[in-house]
Amino acid sequence: GNSVTQMEGPVTLSEEAFLTINCTYTATGYPSLFWYVQYPGEGLQLLLKATKADDKGSNKGFEATYRKETTSFHLEKGSVQVSDSAVYFCALPLNSGYSTLTFGKGTMLLVSP
Amino acid sequence: EAGVTQFPSHSVIEKGQTVTLRCDPISGHDNLYWYRRVMGKEIKFLLHFVKESKQDESGMPNNRFLAERTGGTYSTLKVQPAELEDSGVYFCASSQGEGRTGELFFGEGSRLTVL
């Protein structure tokens, strides 16, 4: 099945710093790619997605571009806030055409004032 | 609209005991998934229900785990007997239709600690 690898955390940044969380994938075909976020005390929620190569997903100031050449889907934000502190998960379908997702290990982001 | 709810939020049991976790999906969502995250590792898929039927249970670790979804509404995940390595956070998620958009709605998780 498909799989995803994301950078280990925690990532510690000061407010307004630039964020990059790396995610690379192994997949059959070109499945949709996702970033989920888990804020403290909450369940995971979809942050953004991209459904085909070269697509850019964006939400809440976060962006990720589907790069088939490098099989990557890195998450970026130009200026992080304290409220962005959370665990971020990269994900893709377990198998092509499947609704079941497989997730990376998660990257904890800690943003200090 | 109520989200996905899970109960209990935290359970502490001894090795060999039984625990039952419950998940109430969003009303009208046919797809229900169970996942598990152990000790900060990746979130592992356990199984997928479509209504009351098990669509895929390839992620279930062994026969100590039993999932049910009677009537296609809420689901339970029973671990019997529990072992130390079963400790982790069990997440339930649901989606409507075929769920191919990838938007799964997750509960807050049930943390299981086996001593």
Short mmCIF file of N, CA, C and O in Angstrom, two decimals, chain A residues 12 14 17 36 43 45 47 59 68-69 79 94 106:
data_model
loop_
_atom_site.label_atom_id
_atom_site.label_comp_id
_atom_site.label_asym_id
_atom_site.label_seq_id
_atom_site.Cartn_x
_atom_site.Cartn_y
_atom_site.Cartn_z
N THR A 12 10.25 23.74 17.06
CA THR A 12 10.04 24.86 17.98
C THR A 12 10.38 26.15 17.27
O THR A 12 11.50 26.32 16.78
N SER A 14 9.62 30.66 17.06
CA SER A 14 9.09 31.88 17.66
C SER A 14 7.96 32.40 16.77
O SER A 14 7.91 32.11 15.56
N ALA A 17 7.76 33.36 12.76
CA ALA A 17 8.79 32.65 12.00
C ALA A 17 8.15 31.88 10.85
O ALA A 17 6.95 31.64 10.81
N TYR A 36 -3.53 16.89 7.95
CA TYR A 36 -4.47 16.99 9.06
C TYR A 36 -3.74 17.65 10.23
O TYR A 36 -2.52 17.55 10.37
N GLY A 43 -9.79 16.39 18.35
CA GLY A 43 -9.54 15.35 17.36
C GLY A 43 -8.83 15.93 16.15
O GLY A 43 -8.68 17.13 16.01
N GLN A 45 -8.35 17.18 12.42
CA GLN A 45 -9.22 17.83 11.45
C GLN A 45 -8.44 18.12 10.18
O GLN A 45 -7.24 18.39 10.22
N LEU A 47 -6.79 19.98 7.37
CA LEU A 47 -6.24 21.32 7.23
C LEU A 47 -6.28 21.75 5.76
O LEU A 47 -6.76 22.82 5.43
N ASN A 59 -5.05 26.79 3.40
CA ASN A 59 -6.06 27.05 4.41
C ASN A 59 -5.39 27.68 5.62
O ASN A 59 -4.31 27.26 6.03
N LYS A 68 4.95 15.82 -7.86
CA LYS A 68 5.11 14.42 -8.23
C LYS A 68 6.57 14.12 -8.56
O LYS A 68 7.03 12.97 -8.39
N GLU A 69 7.33 15.13 -9.01
CA GLU A 69 8.74 14.90 -9.37
C GLU A 69 9.55 14.49 -8.14
O GLU A 69 10.45 13.65 -8.24
N SER A 79 4.22 32.88 8.44
CA SER A 79 4.34 33.55 9.73
C SER A 79 3.46 32.81 10.73
O SER A 79 2.24 32.98 10.72
N LEU A 94 -4.69 4.78 1.64
CA LEU A 94 -3.91 3.57 1.86
C LEU A 94 -3.65 2.83 0.55
O LEU A 94 -2.57 2.29 0.32
N GLY A 106 3.34 12.20 12.45
CA GLY A 106 2.96 13.46 13.06
C GLY A 106 4.17 14.30 13.45
O GLY A 106 5.20 13.75 13.87
#
